[in-house]
Amino acid sequence: MEAPTKNPAAADADASNRGTAPVIPFDSARLDKLMDDAGIDALLVTSKHNVQYLLGGYRFFFFDYMDAIGISRYLPVFVYTKGSPDRSAYIANTMEAYEKELNRFWVPSVKTASWGTLDATRLAVEHLRCLGRPVKRIGVETAFLPADAYMALRDAMPDSEIVDALVPLERLRARKTPQELQLLREASDRVIDSMLAVLDAHGPGTTKRQLVEALRREETARGLAFEYCLVTVGTSHNRAASDQRWEEGEILSLDSGGNYKGYIGDLCRMGIMGEPDRELENLLDEVEEVQQTARRPIRPGALGNEIFAAVAPLLERSAHRAYTSFVAHGMGIISHEAPRLTSKGPVPYPGDDADRPLESGMVVSIETTMLHPRRGFIKLEDTVAVTETGHEAFGDVGRGWNGGNVGGRASA
Amino acid sequence: MEAPTKNPAAADADASNRGTAPVIPFDSARLDKLMDDAGIDALLVTSKHNVQYLLGGYRFFFFDYMDAIGISRYLPVFVYTKGSPDRSAYIANTMEAYEKELNRFWVPSVKTASWGTLDATRLAVEHLRCLGRPVKRIGVETAFLPADAYMALRDAMPDSEIVDALVPLERLRARKTPQELQLLREASDRVIDSMLAVLDAHGPGTTKRQLVEALRREETARGLAFEYCLVTVGTSHNRAASDQRWEEGEILSLDSGGNYKGYIGDLCRMGIMGEPDRELENLLDEVEEVQQTARRPIRPGALGNEIFAAVAPLLERSAHRAYTSFVAHGMGIISHEAPRLTSKGPVPYPGDDADRPLESGMVVSIETTMLHPRRGFIKLEDTVAVTETGHEAFGDVGRGWNGGNVGGRASA
């Protein structure tokens, strides 16, 4: 598999589309091969993450937040036919005409004319028909294509079979380019900076809700779109925002996702309001040892399984094994993506990647969680990229017990 | 139609679910009647806005931002059967167990066990089957039910007809409670405060992109989830964020949506870097006159059409009629909702509300837009609630030419 050289994440696409022949921002030969393997002739891509990728990092503001609009829903559609990237189309909302005017699309055909699912589908079908070729199998993302759009597509293309295209699209994205890696590095750094700023600014008596809101502000101030924050304080294992207070002497965990230009920073760090005792030091050391052991085998050619094999002895001999868990999974544009390393993840995957070699440019999230019955929730989560020669961890600071502002006020 | 007395937007639901009989946070008798009219026996509600409403204002963090997870998508499902609100169920993500532990659900049955669309659908079907009654027609939201979930539902319930339930669910939400109105008032106030803070802090040379990012920070600092900002500067009509600068003497428009606890503030205000000349004063005065005239007829019993009739003569005799447009539409949890007042909106609606009387608690967004060919984009957008005796505008300040910080720096 050749190294990815295209740039699917141009930070500023303003300059694109000014030449004559379109510059395709992803590896279209690879996509064609993946479609061939899956027997797919054309793609109607409707998930925001895959549309972003195929448009070279483009994100309309609806990609971040909004969905519902009028009596329907915003539905961006990228239409691709195998072997003809230059005949791709993007079906966009009417308001995306402002983006088109600024030359933000590499795609030859951009139709900024839809408001909902059905008009977007109709425009996509029109484009497919204009190509004048038979389309035996249309690949869609069945979890990201609304039911009404699916039915409209089926009715409009009765001679085509509609199949799921999750696997080829995910495989296309599995290796990140240097530009994508830089965005992931930035995302991780900014999430960690935000966490440390929150801990530094808050004193005893701050509620979990206040901590989450403070992290939202800190991430936003650093140019991230805040996605979520799971938080525990004291000996509780409950990770929801609430009025529970972080009191003197208590530990804290912050597990947050922040999105930088479409790429995710997702890390977990620990804090304490005061000084950790010996037992807490030892517990976090043990979690840290699992995390460091897990990243050690990571390099091109290693199997995903080697990560699990490396940590297994540690976990087996741990006094805390009954309540300590470990997981590793690919991440990037979304929080769990290829490589699919484990069936312990949220959902089983048709093509498990644990027996396949890791490749440079892949990015793995590594998590060790200890649900200590007496001391509380202790976890580290890291983002580790496969480099040409080994690995690199992003946002790799603040890994010990980070102190809260013991002399500070409850809420800053 | 009786006044809404239930509270679908309890700001803090922590105390709920502690008693014995569940307190239903919406008007279930009204929902039953709407379902009866539509011939629907059970509902599988999957849009975040309607799930929020039926759960009494509950929002999991995935409601704000995330969707894609693992190889599928987050899919909350609220299951309701006509006449039996006490047999409702909520199918939630595994991580929502933390919320359940904090008693945040009024629903008797909460299953925090899903990761994607298919397992969520299977759990919803199981619940329907356990009720042991024939379900002739199942109402779903076809734009918010993924294709794979739709197919799974159809296969699991072959004897049931699956129909769209948009209209009954939207009608259920059309009249806001005092608590909902307060959230909308807060959302509007905070959006306007944020806009004025941005104008106050930025000097000549600030780019549109910097203005949008500053507004994102200001809204976030005020507890809003920033949804979007459309922005123009100078004589351009382009509303996308870009590197275009707001220079001395130039006008600006800010049109932003910010979400407060699930309710939208969506307003547009004007700014100028310096002092407006007489022509600009007159142009904004004309837009303001249309806006004030539009709200005048608003009271319970007035028809939606009266709003349009009131402004028609103004628009007709305007020297700027060729490039001035007016629209009014319901808003609340989403940016265009019932009452549906105009077919000029983004999409036609099966049941146009313009010929029906307005009712207290309804909320209308009113927009007048002048695309002046020489002076630029001039617009005001307001949020007006129907009160018992007339109307009330939310966030009703900053309606003139708001000055930028002429002596200030380009970016704060």
Tab-separated table of N, CA and C in Angstrom, chain B residues 189-318:
chain	number	residue	atom	x	y	z
B	189	ASP	N	-31.289	37.127	24.354
B	189	ASP	CA	-30.513	38.147	25.079
B	189	ASP	C	-29.021	37.860	24.978
B	190	ARG	N	-28.679	36.595	25.142
B	190	ARG	CA	-27.262	36.241	25.156
B	190	ARG	C	-26.623	36.362	23.765
B	191	VAL	N	-27.388	36.050	22.730
B	191	VAL	CA	-26.843	36.227	21.371
B	191	VAL	C	-26.578	37.715	21.119
B	192	ILE	N	-27.536	38.550	21.476
B	192	ILE	CA	-27.363	40.002	21.239
B	192	ILE	C	-26.199	40.546	22.070
B	193	ASP	N	-26.151	40.191	23.355
B	193	ASP	CA	-25.019	40.607	24.200
B	193	ASP	C	-23.690	40.230	23.559
B	194	SER	N	-23.626	39.019	23.034
B	194	SER	CA	-22.388	38.526	22.428
B	194	SER	C	-22.023	39.363	21.206
B	195	MET	N	-23.026	39.656	20.382
B	195	MET	CA	-22.761	40.453	19.176
B	195	MET	C	-22.233	41.836	19.551
B	196	LEU	N	-22.871	42.470	20.529
B	196	LEU	CA	-22.447	43.821	20.899
B	196	LEU	C	-21.037	43.789	21.487
B	197	ALA	N	-20.730	42.726	22.235
B	197	ALA	CA	-19.374	42.598	22.790
B	197	ALA	C	-18.332	42.445	21.671
B	198	VAL	N	-18.689	41.694	20.628
B	198	VAL	CA	-17.760	41.504	19.507
B	198	VAL	C	-17.514	42.834	18.790
B	199	LEU	N	-18.580	43.574	18.542
B	199	LEU	CA	-18.414	44.852	17.840
B	199	LEU	C	-17.559	45.803	18.666
B	200	ASP	N	-17.817	45.810	19.957
B	200	ASP	CA	-17.129	46.713	20.858
B	200	ASP	C	-15.632	46.420	20.936
B	201	ALA	N	-15.259	45.186	20.683
B	201	ALA	CA	-13.874	44.774	20.937
B	201	ALA	C	-13.006	44.766	19.685
B	202	HIS	N	-13.571	45.038	18.524
B	202	HIS	CA	-12.798	44.866	17.294
B	202	HIS	C	-12.683	46.151	16.490
B	203	GLY	N	-11.458	46.409	16.063
B	203	GLY	CA	-11.178	47.614	15.303
B	203	GLY	C	-11.057	47.347	13.809
B	204	PRO	N	-10.761	48.383	13.049
B	204	PRO	CA	-10.632	48.270	11.589
B	204	PRO	C	-9.585	47.230	11.209
B	205	GLY	N	-9.852	46.493	10.140
B	205	GLY	CA	-8.907	45.483	9.673
B	205	GLY	C	-9.187	44.088	10.193
B	206	THR	N	-10.155	43.944	11.091
B	206	THR	CA	-10.528	42.613	11.576
B	206	THR	C	-11.136	41.804	10.429
B	207	THR	N	-10.735	40.538	10.295
B	207	THR	CA	-11.310	39.727	9.218
B	207	THR	C	-12.655	39.149	9.646
B	208	LYS	N	-13.433	38.750	8.652
B	208	LYS	CA	-14.712	38.091	8.921
B	208	LYS	C	-14.500	36.812	9.730
B	209	ARG	N	-13.425	36.102	9.422
B	209	ARG	CA	-13.129	34.867	10.141
B	209	ARG	C	-12.877	35.164	11.623
B	210	GLN	N	-12.130	36.240	11.889
B	210	GLN	CA	-11.865	36.623	13.279
B	210	GLN	C	-13.150	37.036	13.994
B	211	LEU	N	-14.024	37.707	13.271
B	211	LEU	CA	-15.301	38.118	13.873
B	211	LEU	C	-16.140	36.892	14.253
B	212	VAL	N	-16.169	35.904	13.353
B	212	VAL	CA	-16.943	34.685	13.630
B	212	VAL	C	-16.352	33.949	14.837
B	213	GLU	N	-15.025	33.839	14.875
B	213	GLU	CA	-14.395	33.138	16.007
B	213	GLU	C	-14.623	33.899	17.310
B	214	ALA	N	-14.581	35.236	17.238
B	214	ALA	CA	-14.836	36.039	18.438
B	214	ALA	C	-16.272	35.841	18.921
B	215	LEU	N	-17.207	35.771	17.980
B	215	LEU	CA	-18.600	35.571	18.383
B	215	LEU	C	-18.777	34.181	18.995
B	216	ARG	N	-18.084	33.199	18.430
B	216	ARG	CA	-18.134	31.849	18.999
B	216	ARG	C	-17.673	31.886	20.466
B	217	ARG	N	-16.587	32.603	20.716
B	217	ARG	CA	-16.086	32.682	22.094
B	217	ARG	C	-17.060	33.428	23.006
B	218	GLU	N	-17.602	34.541	22.512
B	218	GLU	CA	-18.514	35.341	23.356
B	218	GLU	C	-19.784	34.545	23.675
B	219	GLU	N	-20.318	33.838	22.687
B	219	GLU	CA	-21.532	33.046	22.942
B	219	GLU	C	-21.220	31.911	23.913
B	220	THR	N	-20.073	31.270	23.711
B	220	THR	CA	-19.690	30.174	24.608
B	220	THR	C	-19.519	30.689	26.033
B	221	ALA	N	-18.914	31.869	26.174
B	221	ALA	CA	-18.699	32.444	27.506
B	221	ALA	C	-20.029	32.744	28.198
B	222	ARG	N	-21.094	32.926	27.410
B	222	ARG	CA	-22.419	33.202	27.977
B	222	ARG	C	-23.278	31.937	28.081
B	223	GLY	N	-22.656	30.776	28.002
B	223	GLY	CA	-23.384	29.525	28.211
B	223	GLY	C	-24.182	29.053	27.009
B	224	LEU	N	-23.923	29.643	25.847
B	224	LEU	CA	-24.619	29.207	24.638
B	224	LEU	C	-23.779	28.183	23.895
B	225	ALA	N	-24.436	27.283	23.198
B	225	ALA	CA	-23.740	26.482	22.194
B	225	ALA	C	-23.841	27.258	20.886
B	226	PHE	N	-22.698	27.719	20.396
B	226	PHE	CA	-22.645	28.482	19.141
B	226	PHE	C	-23.063	27.576	17.997
B	227	GLU	N	-24.033	28.016	17.199
B	227	GLU	CA	-24.429	27.185	16.059
B	227	GLU	C	-23.850	27.695	14.747
B	228	TYR	N	-23.967	28.971	14.506
B	228	TYR	CA	-23.433	29.504	13.251
B	228	TYR	C	-23.404	31.017	13.310
B	229	CYS	N	-22.657	31.597	12.387
B	229	CYS	CA	-22.680	33.034	12.200
B	229	CYS	C	-22.499	33.340	10.730
B	230	LEU	N	-23.500	33.986	10.171
B	230	LEU	CA	-23.393	34.516	8.811
B	230	LEU	C	-22.956	35.959	8.951
B	231	VAL	N	-21.986	36.377	8.159
B	231	VAL	CA	-21.417	37.712	8.344
B	231	VAL	C	-21.124	38.347	6.986
B	232	THR	N	-21.474	39.621	6.845
B	232	THR	CA	-21.056	40.399	5.670
B	232	THR	C	-20.322	41.635	6.157
B	233	VAL	N	-19.364	42.114	5.364
B	233	VAL	CA	-18.755	43.417	5.638
B	233	VAL	C	-18.652	44.195	4.332
B	234	GLY	N	-18.668	45.515	4.473
B	234	GLY	CA	-18.557	46.386	3.307
B	234	GLY	C	-19.767	46.250	2.402
B	235	THR	N	-19.534	46.343	1.096
B	235	THR	CA	-20.655	46.304	0.157
B	235	THR	C	-20.948	44.893	-0.335
B	236	SER	N	-20.165	43.907	0.148
B	236	SER	CA	-20.348	42.527	-0.307
B	236	SER	C	-21.635	41.920	0.263
B	237	HIS	N	-22.225	41.024	-0.516
B	237	HIS	CA	-23.379	40.262	-0.023
B	237	HIS	C	-22.966	38.853	0.375
B	238	ASN	N	-21.684	38.561	0.351
B	238	ASN	CA	-21.237	37.216	0.694
B	238	ASN	C	-21.188	37.046	2.213
B	239	ARG	N	-21.854	35.999	2.706
B	239	ARG	CA	-22.039	35.839	4.154
B	239	ARG	C	-21.152	34.766	4.771
B	240	ALA	N	-20.184	34.265	4.032
B	240	ALA	CA	-19.290	33.225	4.570
B	240	ALA	C	-18.105	33.854	5.297
B	241	ALA	N	-17.590	33.153	6.306
B	241	ALA	CA	-16.352	33.564	6.965
B	241	ALA	C	-15.219	33.508	5.952
B	242	SER	N	-14.345	34.500	5.989
B	242	SER	CA	-13.209	34.536	5.061
B	242	SER	C	-12.188	35.531	5.590
B	243	ASP	N	-11.163	35.770	4.781
B	243	ASP	CA	-10.128	36.729	5.192
B	243	ASP	C	-10.462	38.163	4.807
B	244	GLN	N	-11.646	38.378	4.290
B	244	GLN	CA	-12.052	39.762	3.984
B	244	GLN	C	-12.064	40.586	5.274
B	245	ARG	N	-11.568	41.810	5.186
B	245	ARG	CA	-11.441	42.653	6.378
B	245	ARG	C	-12.572	43.676	6.487
B	246	TRP	N	-12.905	43.958	7.740
B	246	TRP	CA	-13.884	45.000	8.035
B	246	TRP	C	-13.109	46.300	8.222
B	247	GLU	N	-13.208	47.191	7.236
B	247	GLU	CA	-12.378	48.394	7.250
B	247	GLU	C	-13.184	49.610	7.704
B	248	GLU	N	-12.467	50.647	8.022
B	248	GLU	CA	-13.079	51.888	8.490
B	248	GLU	C	-14.151	52.367	7.502
B	249	GLY	N	-15.270	52.789	8.048
B	249	GLY	CA	-16.360	53.305	7.224
B	249	GLY	C	-17.300	52.235	6.693
B	250	GLU	N	-16.899	50.955	6.829
B	250	GLU	CA	-17.706	49.883	6.232
B	250	GLU	C	-18.785	49.357	7.185
B	251	ILE	N	-19.881	48.933	6.581
B	251	ILE	CA	-20.937	48.325	7.385
B	251	ILE	C	-20.665	46.837	7.570
B	252	LEU	N	-21.435	46.247	8.490
B	252	LEU	CA	-21.293	44.823	8.814
B	252	LEU	C	-22.675	44.290	9.182
B	253	SER	N	-22.939	43.017	8.851
B	253	SER	CA	-24.125	42.340	9.395
B	253	SER	C	-23.690	41.065	10.098
B	254	LEU	N	-24.288	40.811	11.233
B	254	LEU	CA	-24.035	39.570	11.983
B	254	LEU	C	-25.378	38.870	12.167
B	255	ASP	N	-25.478	37.649	11.664
B	255	ASP	CA	-26.702	36.847	11.805
B	255	ASP	C	-26.258	35.538	12.437
B	256	SER	N	-26.627	35.342	13.706
B	256	SER	CA	-26.071	34.179	14.397
B	256	SER	C	-27.146	33.393	15.131
B	257	GLY	N	-26.927	32.090	15.187
B	257	GLY	CA	-27.753	31.210	15.995
B	257	GLY	C	-26.944	30.683	17.167
B	258	GLY	N	-27.469	30.851	18.367
B	258	GLY	CA	-26.839	30.310	19.567
B	258	GLY	C	-27.897	29.550	20.347
B	259	ASN	N	-27.504	28.404	20.887
B	259	ASN	CA	-28.458	27.495	21.501
B	259	ASN	C	-28.292	27.495	23.018
B	260	TYR	N	-29.388	27.808	23.729
B	260	TYR	CA	-29.350	27.835	25.188
B	260	TYR	C	-30.228	26.704	25.725
B	261	LYS	N	-29.588	25.692	26.281
B	261	LYS	CA	-30.307	24.536	26.832
B	261	LYS	C	-31.334	23.961	25.853
B	262	GLY	N	-30.960	23.944	24.585
B	262	GLY	CA	-31.836	23.332	23.587
B	262	GLY	C	-32.775	24.295	22.903
B	263	TYR	N	-32.721	25.585	23.237
B	263	TYR	CA	-33.595	26.575	22.594
B	263	TYR	C	-32.746	27.612	21.873
B	264	ILE	N	-33.244	28.057	20.702
B	264	ILE	CA	-32.414	28.836	19.789
B	264	ILE	C	-32.627	30.341	19.925
B	265	GLY	N	-31.541	31.073	19.981
B	265	GLY	CA	-31.563	32.513	19.736
B	265	GLY	C	-31.056	32.707	18.322
B	266	ASP	N	-31.827	33.405	17.469
B	266	ASP	CA	-31.442	33.571	16.068
B	266	ASP	C	-31.820	34.988	15.669
B	267	LEU	N	-30.835	35.877	15.645
B	267	LEU	CA	-31.122	37.285	15.368
B	267	LEU	C	-30.069	37.859	14.440
B	268	CYS	N	-30.415	38.964	13.810
B	268	CYS	CA	-29.447	39.672	12.969
B	268	CYS	C	-29.392	41.141	13.370
B	269	ARG	N	-28.181	41.651	13.495
B	269	ARG	CA	-27.965	43.053	13.827
B	269	ARG	C	-26.916	43.650	12.899
B	270	MET	N	-26.891	44.977	12.844
B	270	MET	CA	-25.988	45.700	11.945
B	270	MET	C	-24.919	46.449	12.722
B	271	GLY	N	-23.764	46.587	12.110
B	271	GLY	CA	-22.689	47.367	12.712
B	271	GLY	C	-22.053	48.263	11.677
B	272	ILE	N	-21.282	49.228	12.135
B	272	ILE	CA	-20.526	50.087	11.225
B	272	ILE	C	-19.231	50.503	11.896
B	273	MET	N	-18.165	50.519	11.113
B	273	MET	CA	-16.869	50.957	11.647
B	273	MET	C	-16.760	52.459	11.407
B	274	GLY	N	-17.350	53.222	12.316
B	274	GLY	CA	-17.387	54.667	12.150
B	274	GLY	C	-18.818	55.158	12.326
B	275	GLU	N	-19.192	56.166	11.564
B	275	GLU	CA	-20.538	56.729	11.680
B	275	GLU	C	-21.308	56.495	10.390
B	276	PRO	N	-22.575	56.124	10.492
B	276	PRO	CA	-23.359	55.944	9.266
B	276	PRO	C	-23.689	57.299	8.627
B	277	ASP	N	-23.750	57.327	7.298
B	277	ASP	CA	-24.201	58.549	6.630
B	277	ASP	C	-25.733	58.537	6.569
B	278	ARG	N	-26.277	59.627	6.037
B	278	ARG	CA	-27.723	59.769	5.994
B	278	ARG	C	-28.394	58.630	5.217
B	279	GLU	N	-27.781	58.227	4.100
B	279	GLU	CA	-28.396	57.166	3.289
B	279	GLU	C	-28.471	55.856	4.081
B	280	LEU	N	-27.378	55.515	4.769
B	280	LEU	CA	-27.397	54.285	5.567
B	280	LEU	C	-28.436	54.374	6.680
B	281	GLU	N	-28.524	55.530	7.331
B	281	GLU	CA	-29.551	55.718	8.365
B	281	GLU	C	-30.939	55.432	7.781
B	282	ASN	N	-31.187	55.987	6.605
B	282	ASN	CA	-32.503	55.819	5.987
B	282	ASN	C	-32.779	54.368	5.596
B	283	LEU	N	-31.758	53.703	5.093
B	283	LEU	CA	-31.957	52.312	4.667
B	283	LEU	C	-32.301	51.426	5.872
B	284	LEU	N	-31.552	51.583	6.959
B	284	LEU	CA	-31.834	50.748	8.133
B	284	LEU	C	-33.179	51.145	8.761
B	285	ASP	N	-33.495	52.447	8.707
B	285	ASP	CA	-34.816	52.873	9.194
B	285	ASP	C	-35.927	52.167	8.425
B	286	GLU	N	-35.720	52.024	7.136
B	286	GLU	CA	-36.769	51.386	6.328
B	286	GLU	C	-36.912	49.905	6.715
B	287	VAL	N	-35.785	49.233	6.895
B	287	VAL	CA	-35.832	47.827	7.334
B	287	VAL	C	-36.511	47.745	8.708
B	288	GLU	N	-36.143	48.663	9.584
B	288	GLU	CA	-36.723	48.679	10.929
B	288	GLU	C	-38.238	48.904	10.873
B	289	GLU	N	-38.690	49.772	9.957
B	289	GLU	CA	-40.125	50.040	9.859
B	289	GLU	C	-40.882	48.772	9.435
B	290	VAL	N	-40.296	48.029	8.513
B	290	VAL	CA	-40.929	46.763	8.103
B	290	VAL	C	-40.990	45.820	9.315
B	291	GLN	N	-39.899	45.722	10.049
B	291	GLN	CA	-39.855	44.815	11.201
B	291	GLN	C	-40.905	45.210	12.251
B	292	GLN	N	-41.017	46.510	12.535
B	292	GLN	CA	-41.971	46.964	13.562
B	292	GLN	C	-43.404	46.780	13.082
B	293	THR	N	-43.620	47.023	11.810
B	293	THR	CA	-44.970	46.866	11.242
B	293	THR	C	-45.381	45.392	11.276
B	294	ALA	N	-44.424	44.520	11.046
B	294	ALA	CA	-44.717	43.083	11.012
B	294	ALA	C	-45.178	42.583	12.378
B	295	ARG	N	-44.583	43.101	13.425
B	295	ARG	CA	-44.946	42.551	14.737
B	295	ARG	C	-46.260	43.123	15.275
B	296	ARG	N	-46.678	44.261	14.707
B	296	ARG	CA	-47.852	44.949	15.251
B	296	ARG	C	-49.110	44.069	15.313
B	297	PRO	N	-49.456	43.324	14.256
B	297	PRO	CA	-50.695	42.521	14.346
B	297	PRO	C	-50.594	41.296	15.249
B	298	ILE	N	-49.398	40.975	15.733
B	298	ILE	CA	-49.225	39.690	16.422
B	298	ILE	C	-49.921	39.677	17.779
B	299	ARG	N	-50.905	38.790	17.912
B	299	ARG	CA	-51.657	38.593	19.167
B	299	ARG	C	-52.446	37.287	18.998
B	300	PRO	N	-52.909	36.706	20.077
B	300	PRO	CA	-53.689	35.474	19.925
B	300	PRO	C	-54.921	35.733	19.061
B	301	GLY	N	-55.195	34.858	18.154
B	301	GLY	CA	-56.372	34.993	17.297
B	301	GLY	C	-56.084	35.616	15.954
B	302	ALA	N	-55.023	36.412	15.860
B	302	ALA	CA	-54.654	36.969	14.553
B	302	ALA	C	-54.176	35.844	13.648
B	303	LEU	N	-54.434	35.978	12.352
B	303	LEU	CA	-53.929	34.975	11.418
B	303	LEU	C	-52.476	35.288	11.064
B	304	GLY	N	-51.720	34.275	10.784
B	304	GLY	CA	-50.343	34.475	10.336
B	304	GLY	C	-50.288	35.395	9.125
B	305	ASN	N	-51.284	35.259	8.255
B	305	ASN	CA	-51.345	36.102	7.052
B	305	ASN	C	-51.362	37.585	7.348
B	306	GLU	N	-51.900	37.954	8.515
B	306	GLU	CA	-51.992	39.380	8.836
B	306	GLU	C	-50.614	40.011	8.936
B	307	ILE	N	-49.630	39.218	9.321
B	307	ILE	CA	-48.263	39.743	9.388
B	307	ILE	C	-47.806	40.157	7.989
B	308	PHE	N	-48.039	39.255	7.042
B	308	PHE	CA	-47.611	39.538	5.669
B	308	PHE	C	-48.425	40.684	5.062
B	309	ALA	N	-49.726	40.709	5.390
B	309	ALA	CA	-50.585	41.769	4.864
B	309	ALA	C	-50.151	43.135	5.390
B	310	ALA	N	-49.689	43.161	6.631
B	310	ALA	CA	-49.297	44.436	7.233
B	310	ALA	C	-48.082	45.040	6.529
B	311	VAL	N	-47.142	44.184	6.155
B	311	VAL	CA	-45.911	44.724	5.571
B	311	VAL	C	-45.993	44.893	4.052
B	312	ALA	N	-46.983	44.258	3.424
B	312	ALA	CA	-47.037	44.278	1.952
B	312	ALA	C	-47.027	45.695	1.369
B	313	PRO	N	-47.863	46.614	1.891
B	313	PRO	CA	-47.858	47.966	1.296
B	313	PRO	C	-46.506	48.661	1.427
B	314	LEU	N	-45.850	48.469	2.570
B	314	LEU	CA	-44.526	49.055	2.771
B	314	LEU	C	-43.540	48.557	1.727
B	315	LEU	N	-43.546	47.244	1.543
B	315	LEU	CA	-42.607	46.650	0.595
B	315	LEU	C	-42.929	47.094	-0.830
B	316	GLU	N	-44.228	47.177	-1.117
B	316	GLU	CA	-44.628	47.522	-2.491
B	316	GLU	C	-44.208	48.932	-2.868
B	317	ARG	N	-44.316	49.862	-1.912
B	317	ARG	CA	-44.008	51.239	-2.291
B	317	ARG	C	-42.532	51.594	-2.043
B	318	SER	N	-41.753	50.621	-1.604
B	318	SER	CA	-40.332	50.878	-1.333
B	318	SER	C	-39.549	51.080	-2.627
